mmCIF file of C-alpha atoms in Angstrom:
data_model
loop_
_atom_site.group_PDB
_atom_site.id
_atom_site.type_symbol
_atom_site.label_atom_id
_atom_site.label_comp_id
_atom_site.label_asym_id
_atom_site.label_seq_id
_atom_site.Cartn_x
_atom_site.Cartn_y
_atom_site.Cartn_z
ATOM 1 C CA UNK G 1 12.203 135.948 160.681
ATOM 2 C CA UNK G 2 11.934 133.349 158.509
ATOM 3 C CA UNK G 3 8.686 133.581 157.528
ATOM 4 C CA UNK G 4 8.719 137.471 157.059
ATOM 5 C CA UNK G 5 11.641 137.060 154.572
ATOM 6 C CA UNK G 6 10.528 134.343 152.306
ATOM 7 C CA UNK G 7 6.479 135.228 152.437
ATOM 8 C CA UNK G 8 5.441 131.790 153.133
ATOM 9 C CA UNK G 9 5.104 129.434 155.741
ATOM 10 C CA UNK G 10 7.908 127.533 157.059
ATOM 11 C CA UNK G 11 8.203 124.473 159.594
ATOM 12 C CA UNK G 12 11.922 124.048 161.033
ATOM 13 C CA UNK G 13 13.864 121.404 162.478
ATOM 14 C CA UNK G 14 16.966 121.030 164.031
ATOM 15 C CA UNK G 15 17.784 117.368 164.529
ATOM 16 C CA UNK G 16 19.579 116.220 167.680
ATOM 17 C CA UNK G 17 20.639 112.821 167.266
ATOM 18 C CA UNK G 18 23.504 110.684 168.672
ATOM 19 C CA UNK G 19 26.037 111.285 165.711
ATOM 20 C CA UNK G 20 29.792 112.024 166.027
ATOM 21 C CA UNK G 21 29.907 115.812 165.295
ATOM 22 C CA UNK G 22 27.415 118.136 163.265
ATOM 23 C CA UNK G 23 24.374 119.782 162.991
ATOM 24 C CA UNK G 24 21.578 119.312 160.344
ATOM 25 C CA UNK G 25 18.525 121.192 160.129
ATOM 26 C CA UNK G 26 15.575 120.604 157.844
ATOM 27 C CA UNK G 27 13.043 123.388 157.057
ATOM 28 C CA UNK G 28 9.337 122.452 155.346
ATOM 29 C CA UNK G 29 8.091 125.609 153.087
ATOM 30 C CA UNK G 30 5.030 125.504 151.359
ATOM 31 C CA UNK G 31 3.413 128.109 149.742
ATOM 32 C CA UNK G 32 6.229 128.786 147.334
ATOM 33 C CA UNK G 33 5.836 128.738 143.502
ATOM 34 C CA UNK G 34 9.131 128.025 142.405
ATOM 35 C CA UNK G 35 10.431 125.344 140.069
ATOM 36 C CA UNK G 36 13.908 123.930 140.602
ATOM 37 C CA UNK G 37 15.314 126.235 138.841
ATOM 38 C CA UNK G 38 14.393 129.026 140.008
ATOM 39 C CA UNK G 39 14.841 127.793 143.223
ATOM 40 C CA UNK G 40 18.862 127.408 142.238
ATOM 41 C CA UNK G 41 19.326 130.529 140.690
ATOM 42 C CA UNK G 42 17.913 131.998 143.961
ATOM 43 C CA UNK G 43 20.623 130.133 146.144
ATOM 44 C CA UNK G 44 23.036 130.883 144.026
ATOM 45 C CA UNK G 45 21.719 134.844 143.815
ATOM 46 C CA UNK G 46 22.668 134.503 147.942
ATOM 47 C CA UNK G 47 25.528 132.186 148.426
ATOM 48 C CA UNK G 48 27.003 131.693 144.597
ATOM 49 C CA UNK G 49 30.064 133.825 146.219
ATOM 50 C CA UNK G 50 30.340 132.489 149.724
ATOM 51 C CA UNK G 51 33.234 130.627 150.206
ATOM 52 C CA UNK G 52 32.047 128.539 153.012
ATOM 53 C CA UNK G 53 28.449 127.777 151.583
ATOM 54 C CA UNK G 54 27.486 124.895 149.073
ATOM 55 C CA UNK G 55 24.539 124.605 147.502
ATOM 56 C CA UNK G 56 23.557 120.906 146.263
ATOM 57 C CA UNK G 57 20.007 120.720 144.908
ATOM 58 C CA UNK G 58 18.024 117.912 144.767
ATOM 59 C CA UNK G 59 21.264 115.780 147.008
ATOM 60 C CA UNK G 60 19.653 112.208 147.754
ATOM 61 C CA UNK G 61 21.078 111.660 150.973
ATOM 62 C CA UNK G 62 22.011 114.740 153.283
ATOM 63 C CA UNK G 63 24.585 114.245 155.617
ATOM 64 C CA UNK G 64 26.692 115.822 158.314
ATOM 65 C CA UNK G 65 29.528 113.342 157.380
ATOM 66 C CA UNK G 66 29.586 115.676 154.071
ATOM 67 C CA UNK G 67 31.098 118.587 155.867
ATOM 68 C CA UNK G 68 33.127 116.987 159.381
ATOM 69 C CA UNK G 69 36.281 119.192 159.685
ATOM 70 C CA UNK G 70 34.828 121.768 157.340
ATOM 71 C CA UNK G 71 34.007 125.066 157.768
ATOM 72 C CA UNK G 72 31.570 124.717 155.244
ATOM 73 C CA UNK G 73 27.362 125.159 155.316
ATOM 74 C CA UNK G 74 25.985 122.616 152.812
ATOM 75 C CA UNK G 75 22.776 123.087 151.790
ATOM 76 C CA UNK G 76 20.599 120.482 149.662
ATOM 77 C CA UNK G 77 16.826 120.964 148.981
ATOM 78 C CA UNK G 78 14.097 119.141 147.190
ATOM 79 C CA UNK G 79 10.949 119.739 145.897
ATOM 80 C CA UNK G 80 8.284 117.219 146.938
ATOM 81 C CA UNK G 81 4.632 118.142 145.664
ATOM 82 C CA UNK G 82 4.453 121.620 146.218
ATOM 83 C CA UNK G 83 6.394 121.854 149.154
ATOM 84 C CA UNK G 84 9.870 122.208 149.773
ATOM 85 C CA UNK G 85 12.199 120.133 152.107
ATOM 86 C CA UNK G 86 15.223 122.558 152.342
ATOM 87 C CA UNK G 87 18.559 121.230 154.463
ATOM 88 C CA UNK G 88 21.649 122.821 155.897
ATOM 89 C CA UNK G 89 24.445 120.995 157.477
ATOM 90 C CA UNK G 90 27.199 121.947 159.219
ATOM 91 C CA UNK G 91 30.132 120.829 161.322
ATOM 92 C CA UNK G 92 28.998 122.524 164.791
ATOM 93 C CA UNK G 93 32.962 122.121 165.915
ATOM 94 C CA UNK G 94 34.366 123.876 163.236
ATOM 95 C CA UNK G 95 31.320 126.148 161.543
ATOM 96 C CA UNK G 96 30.156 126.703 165.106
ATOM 97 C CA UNK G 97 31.565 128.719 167.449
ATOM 98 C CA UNK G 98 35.413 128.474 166.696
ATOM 99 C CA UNK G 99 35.062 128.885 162.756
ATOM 100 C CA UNK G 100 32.808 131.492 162.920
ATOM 101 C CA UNK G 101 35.065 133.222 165.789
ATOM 102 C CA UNK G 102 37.989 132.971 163.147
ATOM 103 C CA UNK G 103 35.996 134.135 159.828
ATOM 104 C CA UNK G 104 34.509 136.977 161.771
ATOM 105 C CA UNK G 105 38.144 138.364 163.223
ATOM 106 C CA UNK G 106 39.357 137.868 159.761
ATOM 107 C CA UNK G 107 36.912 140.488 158.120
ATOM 108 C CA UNK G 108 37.013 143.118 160.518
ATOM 109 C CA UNK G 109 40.807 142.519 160.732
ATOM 110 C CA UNK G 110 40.715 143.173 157.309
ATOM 111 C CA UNK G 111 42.044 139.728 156.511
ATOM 112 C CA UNK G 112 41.238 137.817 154.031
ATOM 113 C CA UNK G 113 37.576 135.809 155.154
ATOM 114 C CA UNK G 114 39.007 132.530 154.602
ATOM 115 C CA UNK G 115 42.432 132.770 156.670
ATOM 116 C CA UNK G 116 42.802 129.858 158.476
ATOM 117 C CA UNK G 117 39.673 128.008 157.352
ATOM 118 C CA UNK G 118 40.784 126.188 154.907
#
């Protein structure tokens, strides 16, 4: 699915390693002739009005210690060469099952998304 949406080739990489709570997953694109900002403005095109995404370009040093207790996705790329390293991290306790459970029942409720989420 990935590659049909974006048109490129993409190598992806969820990393399981002995870590207190979270999940981060790193994606390799190539084939993608975007500069940084375009690269933002098409981030923020998708997620600029999610309330549970942030986007951090260019972060140094990705973490899942970022977004423990959150219901938040944060997602941090970089452009190395003419590839991209894109990341998303969540907190699998929270943004997993339970928080998704909870923002799903709130919009077809009718509630507002972020009830209880915050």
């Amino acid at each position: 699915e990935m590659v049909q949406e974006l048109g490129c080739s993409v190598l992806f990489s969820p990393h399981l390693v002995p870590m207190e709570r979270g999940i981060m997953a790193s994606m390799y694109v190539s084939g993608l002739a975007l500069s940084l900002e375009e690269m933002v403005a098409c981030y923020d095109a998708q997620y600029g009005k999610e309330p549970f995404v942030t986007v951090m370009p260019n972060l140094e040093s990705p973490s899942t210690a970022m977004v423990t207790g959150t219901n938040q996705c944060l997602i941090s790329f970089k452009q190395v060469g003419e590839h991209w390293v894109i990341f998303s991290m969540i907190d699998n306790l929270v943004k997993g099952a339970s928080g998704q459970a909870v923002q799903n029942m709130n919009v077809m409720c009718g509630f507002e998304e972020t009830l209880g989420l915050y």
